[in-house]
Tab-separated table of C-alpha atoms in Angstrom:
chain	number	residue	atom	x	y	z
A	647	MET	CA	0.169	-0.068	-0.218
A	648	THR	CA	2.192	3.406	-1.201
A	649	ASP	CA	-0.947	5.451	0.238
A	650	HIS	CA	-0.444	6.777	3.296
A	651	ILE	CA	-3.827	7.295	4.726
A	652	VAL	CA	-6.517	5.131	3.057
A	653	LEU	CA	-10.558	5.824	3.585
A	654	GLU	CA	-12.797	3.075	2.344
A	655	ASN	CA	-16.354	3.315	1.564
A	656	VAL	CA	-16.763	5.183	5.056
A	657	VAL	CA	-20.475	5.996	6.267
A	658	PHE	CA	-20.621	8.371	9.353
A	659	THR	CA	-23.599	9.631	11.241
A	660	ARG	CA	-23.681	12.285	14.063
A	661	GLY	CA	-27.323	12.203	15.715
A	662	VAL	CA	-29.565	12.058	12.562
A	663	ARG	CA	-27.632	13.770	10.506
A	664	ARG	CA	-25.831	11.506	8.002
A	665	ILE	CA	-22.252	13.356	7.373
A	666	PHE	CA	-20.573	10.555	4.774
A	667	TYR	CA	-22.613	8.762	2.834
A	668	ASP	CA	-19.543	6.539	1.278
A	669	VAL	CA	-16.343	8.383	1.272
A	670	SER	CA	-13.242	6.697	-0.272
A	671	LEU	CA	-9.979	8.629	-0.585
A	672	ARG	CA	-6.316	7.950	-0.881
A	673	ILE	CA	-3.873	10.368	0.714
A	674	PRO	CA	0.153	9.918	-0.776
A	675	ARG	CA	2.730	9.579	1.490
A	676	GLY	CA	5.025	12.995	1.763
A	677	LYS	CA	2.574	14.882	-0.236
A	678	VAL	CA	0.155	18.102	0.600
A	679	THR	CA	-3.320	16.726	-0.001
A	680	ALA	CA	-6.325	19.151	0.811
A	681	ILE	CA	-9.772	18.231	1.751
A	682	MET	CA	-12.022	21.542	0.864
A	683	GLY	CA	-15.629	21.894	0.636
A	684	PRO	CA	-17.931	24.075	1.958
A	685	SER	CA	-18.675	24.722	6.003
A	686	GLY	CA	-20.510	21.909	7.573
A	687	THR	CA	-19.604	19.093	5.151
A	688	GLY	CA	-17.485	17.316	7.700
A	689	LYS	CA	-14.242	18.275	6.853
A	690	THR	CA	-13.020	18.422	10.385
A	691	THR	CA	-14.853	15.201	11.220
A	692	LEU	CA	-12.613	13.190	8.169
A	693	LEU	CA	-9.577	14.537	10.238
A	694	ARG	CA	-10.903	12.986	13.553
A	695	LEU	CA	-11.738	9.788	11.609
A	696	VAL	CA	-8.145	9.523	10.588
A	697	GLY	CA	-7.048	10.220	13.853
A	698	GLY	CA	-9.236	7.592	15.552
A	699	GLN	CA	-11.129	10.214	17.939
A	700	ILE	CA	-14.266	9.032	16.419
A	701	VAL	CA	-15.449	5.880	14.725
A	702	PRO	CA	-17.240	5.585	11.448
A	703	ASP	CA	-20.301	3.627	11.261
A	704	SER	CA	-18.994	1.389	8.424
A	705	GLY	CA	-16.067	1.308	5.965
A	706	ARG	CA	-12.422	1.547	6.773
A	707	VAL	CA	-9.661	3.614	7.603
A	708	TRP	CA	-6.331	3.057	7.497
A	709	VAL	CA	-3.345	4.658	8.507
A	710	ASP	CA	0.664	3.386	7.398
A	711	GLU	CA	-1.403	0.094	7.040
A	712	GLN	CA	-3.284	0.008	10.314
A	713	GLU	CA	-6.972	0.172	10.664
A	714	ILE	CA	-7.637	2.586	13.154
A	715	PRO	CA	-11.125	1.562	14.323
A	716	LYS	CA	-10.029	-1.630	15.324
A	717	LEU	CA	-7.100	-0.434	17.226
A	718	SER	CA	-7.086	-0.977	21.084
A	719	ARG	CA	-6.685	2.651	23.088
A	720	GLU	CA	-3.139	1.994	23.801
A	721	ALA	CA	-2.119	1.145	20.139
A	722	LEU	CA	-4.222	3.969	19.084
A	723	PHE	CA	-1.856	6.356	21.244
A	724	ASP	CA	0.868	4.547	19.879
A	725	VAL	CA	0.005	5.678	16.430
A	726	ARG	CA	-1.118	9.111	17.360
A	727	LYS	CA	2.578	9.543	18.264
A	728	SER	CA	3.256	9.599	14.563
A	729	MET	CA	0.979	12.203	13.987
A	730	GLY	CA	0.583	16.024	14.592
A	731	MET	CA	-2.743	17.851	14.324
A	732	LEU	CA	-3.174	21.337	14.446
A	733	PHE	CA	-6.315	22.514	15.696
A	734	GLN	CA	-8.340	25.528	14.289
A	735	SER	CA	-8.336	27.028	17.720
A	736	GLY	CA	-4.928	26.270	18.407
A	737	ALA	CA	-5.670	24.752	21.430
A	738	LEU	CA	-2.601	25.268	23.055
A	739	PHE	CA	-2.646	24.567	26.888
A	740	SER	CA	-3.554	28.075	28.889
A	741	ASP	CA	-1.796	27.195	31.876
A	742	TYR	CA	1.693	26.767	29.857
A	743	SER	CA	4.081	29.079	28.683
A	744	VAL	CA	4.638	28.654	24.577
A	745	PHE	CA	7.743	26.569	25.778
A	746	ASP	CA	6.172	24.528	27.720
A	747	ASN	CA	3.534	23.700	25.580
A	748	VAL	CA	5.864	22.501	22.720
A	749	ALA	CA	8.221	20.391	25.356
A	750	PHE	CA	4.894	18.578	26.670
A	751	PRO	CA	5.095	15.942	23.985
A	752	LEU	CA	8.572	15.454	24.348
A	753	ARG	CA	8.688	15.208	28.050
A	754	ILE	CA	5.704	12.589	27.961
A	755	HIS	CA	7.110	10.503	25.354
A	756	THR	CA	10.473	10.550	25.309
A	757	ASP	CA	13.558	10.092	28.452
A	758	LEU	CA	15.635	13.118	26.882
A	759	PRO	CA	17.533	15.129	28.997
A	760	ASP	CA	16.224	18.711	30.144
A	761	GLN	CA	19.110	20.427	27.917
A	762	MET	CA	18.495	18.184	24.705
A	763	ILE	CA	14.552	19.232	25.266
A	764	ARG	CA	15.261	22.907	25.590
A	765	ASP	CA	17.308	22.470	22.597
A	766	LEU	CA	15.090	20.636	20.721
A	767	VAL	CA	11.877	23.152	21.497
A	768	LEU	CA	14.037	26.058	20.617
A	769	LEU	CA	14.725	24.444	17.580
A	770	LYS	CA	11.134	24.380	16.624
A	771	LEU	CA	10.134	27.506	17.881
A	772	GLN	CA	12.841	29.066	15.771
A	773	SER	CA	11.288	26.955	12.781
A	774	VAL	CA	8.117	28.868	13.426
A	775	GLY	CA	9.458	32.047	14.257
A	776	LEU	CA	8.612	32.017	18.011
A	777	ARG	CA	11.887	31.598	19.709
A	778	GLY	CA	11.500	35.092	21.341
A	779	ALA	CA	8.105	34.314	22.545
A	780	ALA	CA	9.191	31.309	24.408
A	781	ASP	CA	8.122	32.443	27.567
A	782	LEU	CA	4.893	34.058	27.208
A	783	PHE	CA	1.479	32.343	27.633
A	784	PRO	CA	-1.153	31.652	25.150
A	785	SER	CA	-3.318	34.255	26.455
A	786	GLU	CA	-0.619	36.744	25.403
A	787	LEU	CA	-0.299	35.723	21.697
A	788	SER	CA	-2.261	36.944	18.680
A	789	GLY	CA	-4.369	34.601	16.558
A	790	GLY	CA	-1.149	33.753	14.272
A	791	MET	CA	1.325	33.614	16.922
A	792	HIS	CA	-1.218	31.285	18.509
A	793	ARG	CA	-1.154	29.116	15.581
A	794	ARG	CA	2.333	29.284	14.754
A	795	GLY	CA	3.042	28.081	18.823
A	796	ALA	CA	0.555	25.133	18.146
A	797	LEU	CA	2.187	24.441	15.029
A	798	ALA	CA	5.332	24.072	16.392
A	799	ARG	CA	3.850	21.524	19.481
A	800	ALA	CA	2.212	19.682	16.612
A	801	ILE	CA	5.854	18.864	14.577
A	802	ALA	CA	7.904	18.342	18.107
A	803	LEU	CA	8.043	14.875	17.699
A	804	ASP	CA	8.653	15.185	14.132
A	805	PRO	CA	5.523	13.236	13.132
A	806	LYS	CA	5.216	11.167	9.866
A	807	ILE	CA	1.526	12.887	9.266
A	808	ILE	CA	0.777	16.159	10.246
A	809	MET	CA	-3.123	17.181	9.889
A	810	TYR	CA	-4.327	21.272	9.820
A	811	ASP	CA	-7.781	22.105	10.685
A	812	GLU	CA	-8.697	25.512	8.735
A	813	PRO	CA	-5.037	26.771	9.123
A	814	PHE	CA	-5.907	29.836	7.776
A	815	THR	CA	-9.153	30.906	9.240
A	816	GLY	CA	-9.377	34.090	11.172
A	817	LEU	CA	-5.655	35.466	10.132
A	818	ASP	CA	-4.609	38.678	8.286
A	819	PRO	CA	-2.714	38.393	5.177
A	820	VAL	CA	0.828	38.611	6.568
A	821	ALA	CA	-0.242	35.774	9.344
A	822	MET	CA	-1.990	33.951	6.484
A	823	GLY	CA	1.142	33.941	4.008
A	824	VAL	CA	3.440	32.951	7.131
A	825	ILE	CA	1.389	29.825	7.883
A	826	VAL	CA	1.518	28.716	4.060
A	827	LEU	CA	5.053	29.231	3.866
A	828	LEU	CA	5.535	27.054	7.002
A	829	ILE	CA	3.321	24.285	5.658
A	830	GLN	CA	5.194	24.166	2.525
A	831	THR	CA	8.856	24.454	4.143
A	832	LEU	CA	7.750	21.526	6.787
A	833	ASN	CA	6.433	19.636	3.725
A	834	GLN	CA	9.636	19.840	2.034
A	835	VAL	CA	12.494	19.686	4.591
A	836	TYR	CA	10.766	16.888	6.573
A	837	GLY	CA	8.509	15.308	4.008
A	838	MET	CA	5.498	14.777	6.119
A	839	THR	CA	2.445	13.239	4.829
A	840	SER	CA	0.404	16.825	5.120
A	841	ILE	CA	-3.281	16.952	5.155
A	842	ILE	CA	-5.070	20.527	4.990
A	843	VAL	CA	-8.529	20.886	5.764
A	844	SER	CA	-9.607	24.578	4.562
A	845	HIS	CA	-12.244	26.168	2.394
A	846	ASP	CA	-9.513	29.086	1.805
A	847	ILE	CA	-9.298	28.128	-2.150
A	848	ALA	CA	-6.545	30.669	-3.350
A	849	GLU	CA	-3.968	29.522	-0.440
A	850	THR	CA	-4.644	25.862	-0.132
A	851	ALA	CA	-4.666	25.511	-3.949
A	852	SER	CA	-0.889	26.987	-3.806
A	853	ILE	CA	0.483	24.337	-1.731
A	854	ALA	CA	-1.502	21.414	-2.422
A	855	ASP	CA	-0.439	18.661	-4.635
A	856	MET	CA	-3.918	16.966	-4.467
A	857	VAL	CA	-7.405	18.260	-3.486
A	858	TYR	CA	-9.932	16.540	-2.684
A	859	LEU	CA	-13.571	18.325	-2.855
A	860	ILE	CA	-16.012	16.905	-0.373
A	861	SER	CA	-20.053	18.193	-0.699
A	862	ASP	CA	-23.161	16.504	0.552
A	863	GLY	CA	-21.177	13.734	2.151
A	864	LYS	CA	-19.535	12.716	-0.838
A	865	VAL	CA	-16.448	13.133	-2.682
A	866	VAL	CA	-17.460	15.187	-5.637
A	867	GLY	CA	-14.024	16.158	-6.985
A	868	ALA	CA	-10.584	14.929	-6.716
A	869	GLY	CA	-7.293	15.662	-8.832
A	870	SER	CA	-4.473	18.483	-9.126
A	871	PRO	CA	-5.621	22.164	-8.060
A	872	ASP	CA	-5.045	22.850	-11.995
A	873	HIS	CA	-7.694	19.758	-12.609
A	874	LEU	CA	-10.162	20.907	-10.448
A	875	TYR	CA	-9.939	24.397	-11.977
A	876	LYS	CA	-10.852	22.816	-15.344
A	877	GLU	CA	-13.504	20.468	-13.740
A	878	ASP	CA	-17.225	21.066	-15.624
A	879	SER	CA	-19.045	19.421	-12.587
A	880	PRO	CA	-21.178	22.546	-11.659
A	881	ARG	CA	-20.651	21.536	-7.917
A	882	VAL	CA	-17.021	21.980	-8.215
A	883	GLN	CA	-17.229	25.166	-10.482
A	884	GLN	CA	-19.716	26.662	-7.684
A	885	PHE	CA	-17.006	26.104	-4.960
A	886	ILE	CA	-13.898	27.094	-7.175
A	887	LYS	CA	-15.732	30.445	-8.129
A	888	GLY	CA	-17.365	31.266	-4.868
A	889	LEU	CA	-20.879	31.315	-6.499
A	890	PRO	CA	-23.573	32.007	-3.741
A	891	ASP	CA	-26.125	30.022	-5.055
A	892	GLY	CA	-25.999	26.648	-7.128
A	893	PRO	CA	-26.114	22.860	-6.214
A	894	VAL	CA	-25.521	24.064	-2.690
A	895	PRO	CA	-28.130	26.116	-2.172
A	896	PHE	CA	-27.878	29.429	-0.406
A	897	HIS	CA	-31.057	28.982	1.466
A	898	TYR	CA	-31.280	26.592	4.191
A	899	PRO	CA	-34.523	24.069	3.336
A	900	ALA	CA	-37.383	26.167	4.569
A	901	ALA	CA	-41.380	26.406	4.018
A	902	ASP	CA	-42.229	28.877	1.113
A	903	PHE	CA	-41.578	32.230	2.204
A	904	GLU	CA	-44.505	34.096	0.927
A	905	ASP	CA	-47.103	31.367	2.916
A	906	GLU	CA	-44.527	31.917	5.924
A	907	LEU	CA	-45.080	35.666	5.763
A	908	LEU	CA	-49.013	34.933	5.460
A	909	GLU	CA	-49.515	32.765	8.102
A	910	GLU	CA	-50.601	33.461	11.743
A	911	ILE	CA	-47.724	33.810	14.312
A	912	PRO	CA	-46.586	30.215	15.082
A	913	ASN	CA	-46.000	29.053	18.693
A	914	ARG	CA	-42.060	29.240	18.962
B	285	MET	CA	-12.700	3.548	30.729
B	286	TRP	CA	-13.557	5.493	34.181
B	287	TRP	CA	-12.698	2.429	36.130
B	288	HIS	CA	-9.217	2.360	34.416
B	289	ALA	CA	-8.663	6.064	35.439
B	290	ILE	CA	-9.387	5.350	39.028
B	291	TRP	CA	-8.091	1.923	39.887
B	292	ARG	CA	-5.252	2.287	37.787
B	293	LYS	CA	-2.235	2.661	40.458
B	294	PRO	CA	-0.571	5.868	39.221
B	295	GLU	CA	2.773	5.806	37.656
B	296	TRP	CA	5.718	7.199	39.549
B	297	LYS	CA	6.370	10.049	37.013
B	298	ASN	CA	2.868	11.246	37.152
B	299	TRP	CA	3.415	11.640	40.937
B	300	PRO	CA	4.062	15.372	40.389
B	301	LEU	CA	0.714	15.814	38.902
B	302	ILE	CA	-1.098	14.343	42.164
B	303	VAL	CA	1.241	16.359	44.417
B	304	THR	CA	0.066	19.435	42.574
B	305	GLN	CA	-3.302	18.502	42.263
B	306	ILE	CA	-3.366	17.830	46.330
B	307	TYR	CA	-1.885	21.450	46.723
B	308	ARG	CA	-4.637	23.130	44.571
B	309	LEU	CA	-7.408	20.857	45.725
B	310	GLY	CA	-6.066	20.270	49.616
B	311	VAL	CA	-3.865	22.870	50.779
B	312	LEU	CA	-5.913	25.737	49.160
B	313	SER	CA	-9.008	24.342	50.901
B	314	VAL	CA	-7.448	24.733	54.486
B	315	VAL	CA	-8.427	28.325	55.377
B	316	ILE	CA	-12.345	27.549	54.485
B	317	THR	CA	-12.292	24.684	56.094
B	318	VAL	CA	-10.403	25.739	59.379
B	319	MET	CA	-12.532	28.869	59.429
B	320	SER	CA	-15.697	26.660	59.251
B	321	GLY	CA	-14.572	24.172	61.487
B	322	PHE	CA	-13.425	26.747	64.560
B	323	SER	CA	-16.930	28.643	64.097
B	324	ILE	CA	-18.800	25.221	63.923
B	325	GLY	CA	-17.066	23.787	67.154
B	326	ALA	CA	-17.676	27.105	69.063
B	327	VAL	CA	-21.222	27.225	68.198
B	328	LEU	CA	-21.920	23.683	68.998
B	329	ALA	CA	-20.048	24.031	72.466
B	330	LEU	CA	-21.981	27.406	73.047
B	331	GLN	CA	-25.445	26.144	72.569
B	332	GLY	CA	-24.197	22.559	74.149
B	333	TYR	CA	-23.208	24.284	77.087
B	334	ASN	CA	-26.570	26.021	77.218
B	335	GLN	CA	-28.532	22.645	77.352
B	336	LEU	CA	-25.975	20.875	79.427
B	337	VAL	CA	-25.557	23.246	82.226
B	338	ARG	CA	-29.442	22.979	83.075
B	339	TYR	CA	-28.764	19.322	84.032
B	340	GLY	CA	-25.683	20.085	85.773
B	341	SER	CA	-23.754	17.873	82.851
B	342	GLU	CA	-21.541	20.410	80.935
B	343	SER	CA	-18.547	18.381	81.912
B	344	ALA	CA	-20.141	16.149	79.127
B	345	LEU	CA	-19.594	19.186	76.745
B	346	GLY	CA	-16.187	17.656	75.417
B	347	LEU	CA	-17.279	14.412	74.558
B	348	GLY	CA	-20.435	15.467	73.158
B	349	VAL	CA	-18.833	17.847	70.540
B	350	ALA	CA	-15.876	15.481	69.749
B	351	LEU	CA	-18.667	12.426	68.757
B	352	VAL	CA	-20.836	15.283	66.765
B	353	LEU	CA	-17.470	16.739	64.988
B	354	VAL	CA	-15.518	13.643	64.453
B	355	MET	CA	-18.362	11.382	63.203
B	356	GLU	CA	-20.657	13.403	61.529
B	357	ILE	CA	-20.342	17.023	61.102
B	358	GLY	CA	-16.474	16.942	60.204
B	359	PRO	CA	-16.922	14.893	57.234
B	360	VAL	CA	-19.894	15.698	55.808
B	361	VAL	CA	-19.416	19.687	56.338
B	362	SER	CA	-15.855	19.546	55.254
B	363	ALA	CA	-17.190	17.313	52.477
B	364	LEU	CA	-19.851	19.964	51.232
B	365	LEU	CA	-16.853	22.828	51.432
B	366	PHE	CA	-14.413	20.684	49.764
B	367	ALA	CA	-17.506	19.897	46.830
B	368	GLY	CA	-18.163	23.925	46.762
B	369	ARG	CA	-14.490	25.067	46.356
B	370	ALA	CA	-12.405	22.354	44.670
B	371	GLY	CA	-15.323	20.097	42.955
B	372	SER	CA	-16.509	23.160	41.098
B	373	ALA	CA	-13.286	23.974	40.219
B	374	ILE	CA	-12.369	20.637	38.756
B	375	THR	CA	-15.382	20.973	36.713
B	376	ALA	CA	-14.862	23.827	35.519
B	377	GLU	CA	-11.429	23.489	34.355
B	378	ILE	CA	-11.678	20.171	32.883
B	379	GLY	CA	-15.312	21.406	30.978
B	380	LEU	CA	-13.332	24.886	29.772
B	381	MET	CA	-10.091	22.432	28.633
B	382	LYS	CA	-12.586	20.655	26.362
B	383	ALA	CA	-14.399	23.341	25.093
B	384	THR	CA	-11.159	24.587	23.998
B	385	GLU	CA	-10.022	21.473	22.349
B	386	GLN	CA	-7.204	21.081	24.840
B	387	LEU	CA	-8.326	17.438	25.644
B	388	SER	CA	-8.830	16.259	21.854
B	389	SER	CA	-5.534	18.099	21.190
B	390	MET	CA	-3.933	15.696	24.337
B	391	GLU	CA	-5.584	12.740	22.919
B	392	MET	CA	-4.102	13.891	19.318
B	393	MET	CA	-0.433	13.787	20.936
B	394	GLY	CA	-1.057	10.187	21.894
B	395	VAL	CA	-1.425	11.077	25.713
B	396	ASP	CA	-4.249	9.627	27.629
B	397	SER	CA	-6.255	12.590	29.044
B	398	LEU	CA	-7.834	10.060	31.627
B	399	GLN	CA	-4.613	9.418	33.039
B	400	ARG	CA	-3.022	12.738	32.793
B	401	ILE	CA	-6.137	15.192	34.124
B	402	VAL	CA	-8.398	12.703	35.439
B	403	SER	CA	-6.423	10.135	37.510
B	404	PRO	CA	-4.485	12.965	39.495
B	405	ARG	CA	-7.391	14.851	40.246
B	406	LEU	CA	-9.216	11.568	41.557
B	407	TRP	CA	-6.203	10.642	43.836
B	408	ALA	CA	-5.688	14.050	44.967
B	409	GLY	CA	-9.500	14.156	46.281
B	410	PHE	CA	-9.305	10.590	47.367
B	411	ILE	CA	-5.980	11.954	49.759
B	412	ALA	CA	-7.101	15.293	50.860
B	413	MET	CA	-10.678	14.775	51.746
B	414	PRO	CA	-9.820	12.969	54.802
B	415	ILE	CA	-7.030	15.022	55.933
B	416	LEU	CA	-9.163	18.058	55.339
B	417	ALA	CA	-12.044	16.359	57.559
B	418	LEU	CA	-9.650	15.450	60.211
B	419	MET	CA	-8.418	19.232	60.379
B	420	PHE	CA	-11.923	19.979	60.535
B	421	SER	CA	-12.833	18.433	63.296
B	422	VAL	CA	-9.455	19.025	65.241
B	423	VAL	CA	-9.912	22.784	64.924
B	424	GLY	CA	-13.766	22.416	65.633
B	425	ILE	CA	-12.757	20.916	69.077
B	426	TRP	CA	-10.321	23.163	69.484
B	427	GLY	CA	-12.893	26.091	68.888
B	428	ALA	CA	-15.190	24.267	71.626
B	429	ALA	CA	-12.650	24.234	73.890
B	430	LEU	CA	-11.893	27.920	73.475
B	431	VAL	CA	-15.639	28.785	74.007
B	432	GLY	CA	-16.428	26.104	76.507
B	433	VAL	CA	-13.556	26.133	78.932
B	434	GLU	CA	-11.917	29.377	78.408
B	435	TRP	CA	-14.940	31.441	78.026
B	436	LEU	CA	-18.016	29.307	79.634
B	437	GLY	CA	-15.471	27.958	82.582
B	438	VAL	CA	-16.717	24.271	82.168
B	439	TYR	CA	-13.441	22.318	84.407
B	440	GLU	CA	-10.820	21.707	81.966
B	441	GLY	CA	-9.822	18.093	83.241
B	442	ALA	CA	-13.739	16.955	82.737
B	443	PHE	CA	-13.608	18.764	79.073
B	444	TRP	CA	-10.797	16.440	78.168
B	445	SER	CA	-11.113	13.635	80.191
B	446	GLY	CA	-14.275	13.076	78.947
B	447	MET	CA	-13.505	13.309	75.610
B	448	GLN	CA	-10.242	10.769	76.086
B	449	ASP	CA	-12.665	8.237	77.935
B	450	GLY	CA	-15.660	8.640	75.058
B	451	VAL	CA	-13.916	8.577	71.754
B	452	THR	CA	-11.884	5.796	70.520
B	453	PHE	CA	-10.057	5.377	67.256
B	454	SER	CA	-11.646	2.529	65.711
B	455	ASP	CA	-15.409	3.216	66.833
B	456	HIS	CA	-15.471	6.467	66.178
B	457	VAL	CA	-12.677	8.533	64.430
B	458	LEU	CA	-11.921	5.588	61.921
B	459	LYS	CA	-15.709	5.619	60.995
B	460	GLY	CA	-15.358	9.373	60.366
B	461	ILE	CA	-12.273	9.079	58.081
B	462	VAL	CA	-14.056	6.163	56.150
B	463	LYS	CA	-16.987	8.801	55.656
B	464	SER	CA	-14.562	11.506	54.347
B	465	VAL	CA	-12.476	9.018	51.997
B	466	VAL	CA	-16.074	8.316	50.360
B	467	PHE	CA	-17.110	11.041	49.839
B	468	GLY	CA	-13.697	12.477	48.741
B	469	LEU	CA	-14.009	9.943	46.078
B	470	VAL	CA	-17.588	10.807	45.334
B	471	ILE	CA	-17.063	14.427	45.150
B	472	THR	CA	-14.022	14.219	42.790
B	473	TRP	CA	-15.547	11.360	40.872
B	474	VAL	CA	-18.742	13.417	40.017
B	475	ALA	CA	-16.522	16.893	39.331
B	476	VAL	CA	-14.373	15.289	36.732
B	477	PHE	CA	-17.011	13.013	34.903
B	478	GLU	CA	-19.320	16.327	34.780
B	479	GLY	CA	-16.318	18.049	33.503
B	480	TYR	CA	-15.681	15.583	30.891
B	481	ASP	CA	-19.227	14.643	29.871
B	482	CYS	CA	-20.370	18.526	29.534
B	483	GLN	CA	-21.494	20.476	26.401
B	484	ALA	CA	-18.522	22.145	25.660
B	485	THR	CA	-20.385	25.452	25.720
B	486	SER	CA	-20.479	28.040	28.303
B	487	GLU	CA	-23.886	27.053	29.331
B	488	GLY	CA	-22.882	23.472	29.339
B	489	ILE	CA	-20.080	24.102	31.521
B	490	ALA	CA	-22.315	25.982	33.854
B	491	SER	CA	-24.781	23.639	34.068
B	492	ALA	CA	-22.325	20.982	34.421
B	493	THR	CA	-20.531	22.762	37.595
B	494	THR	CA	-24.027	23.323	39.203
B	495	ARG	CA	-24.994	19.780	38.337
B	496	GLY	CA	-21.963	18.367	40.230
B	497	ARG	CA	-22.271	20.178	43.459
B	498	CYS	CA	-26.193	19.293	43.665
B	499	ILE	CA	-25.241	15.692	42.950
B	500	PHE	CA	-23.298	15.786	46.178
B	501	VAL	CA	-24.845	17.970	48.284
B	502	CYS	CA	-28.008	15.447	47.815
B	503	PHE	CA	-25.486	12.304	48.161
B	504	GLY	CA	-23.552	13.828	51.246
B	505	THR	CA	-26.613	14.812	53.328
B	506	GLY	CA	-28.381	11.874	52.657
B	507	THR	CA	-25.794	9.269	53.470
B	508	GLY	CA	-23.847	11.136	56.021
B	509	PHE	CA	-26.118	9.465	58.845
B	510	PHE	CA	-26.115	5.510	56.881
B	511	PRO	CA	-23.023	4.001	58.576
B	512	ASP	CA	-24.016	5.067	62.380
B	513	PRO	CA	-28.128	4.145	63.061
B	514	TYR	CA	-26.772	1.157	65.510
B	515	HIS	CA	-24.916	3.688	67.364
B	516	VAL	CA	-28.520	5.475	68.548
């Protein structure tokens, strides 16, 4: 199996809502793969399936030839040591300084001496440009710095896979450019398999080798960014061009507007 | 999974986490426990003296106050204080960690949050609660002695010797300790469970904190009397 991560016929339901109907995708080793799609299509859910935080109703999820939903709790934690995840919120530990946040996985999973941990943490912080902010606490960081700190922590153990959950959301153009550059550099330097979940088309397409477009619980487009730009499918074109209405409707399903305006005030 | 967190013997490298939690849950609750213990002991002595002196039995004041404090009021009231101060803090802290994805990020790093976050708090509550209850009772007895002996003039020898004769470790003190150990376990268990299980919203955290406290108040006041009916 040359692909690093494989999802086969995954079906997943949350409550009464079916998130994925029949999703199959392959994420190649050492490449940057983007998972794109409108908000609420389950892009983050897909990352949680890969990380084993949730289990599919049916179908298979393979990471490095190991079937994630079938692993024991201990085995799953072992697999996760080779994964890094950048959460949308950053999720830095609020009681720890930036330095201690980055040192956290090293202190837990290795027996390295303090001096070596310090050097490794400073190296990671230097690579994201936050060495000078090592002693700051998360509450003292800007949004972009927070995400860079979280990125340094995610790569602390030099994982083979790194997952980015909406890495560009809420950032100013400068911070966004910095994160784009960092993702690209990390992929090239460390050869990590990178998965970016995003709906920022231009930034993601600029660094992705492969893009999967998900909508309505299915994969509706797959290929290189150039391939997707040329795709005829109205669903793909609506997303790529950012059209407000189309196969993905602007309006949430509702009763007829005129009827609703004319009816008596309902008991809500 | 929860039993795994509770009964698994803590690993040696996790002891600093347990010590930190004992400090945060136990040591920081000492002031409120000591203050309440003192005032409750003093009030018990004052009201007890007023009744006993009518029958010329004020020399039994020390024994009465000690039994009530060590077996009943000490474990229950100190547990209610612990639930209010430490239990609520645990629920809110874990709930907020869940809402800000800190627990998820820990799990994604291959760190078992049950072992890292839940287990140290459970063990800390288990260890700190009986010590706080004993502290409550000791300070309460001291408050009672201050009011009864120093202020109201009960004979000091009768106050202390009555206590020495009537209170035994196995029959009385041990029962209070067992009660407070159970309360410590229940408070921290309910608190961590509510935090872990809460909805990751501000309202969800608020209701989890309130619910945790209410559950324990019902449990504590409802079961506080249970081990002793044969003593009546």
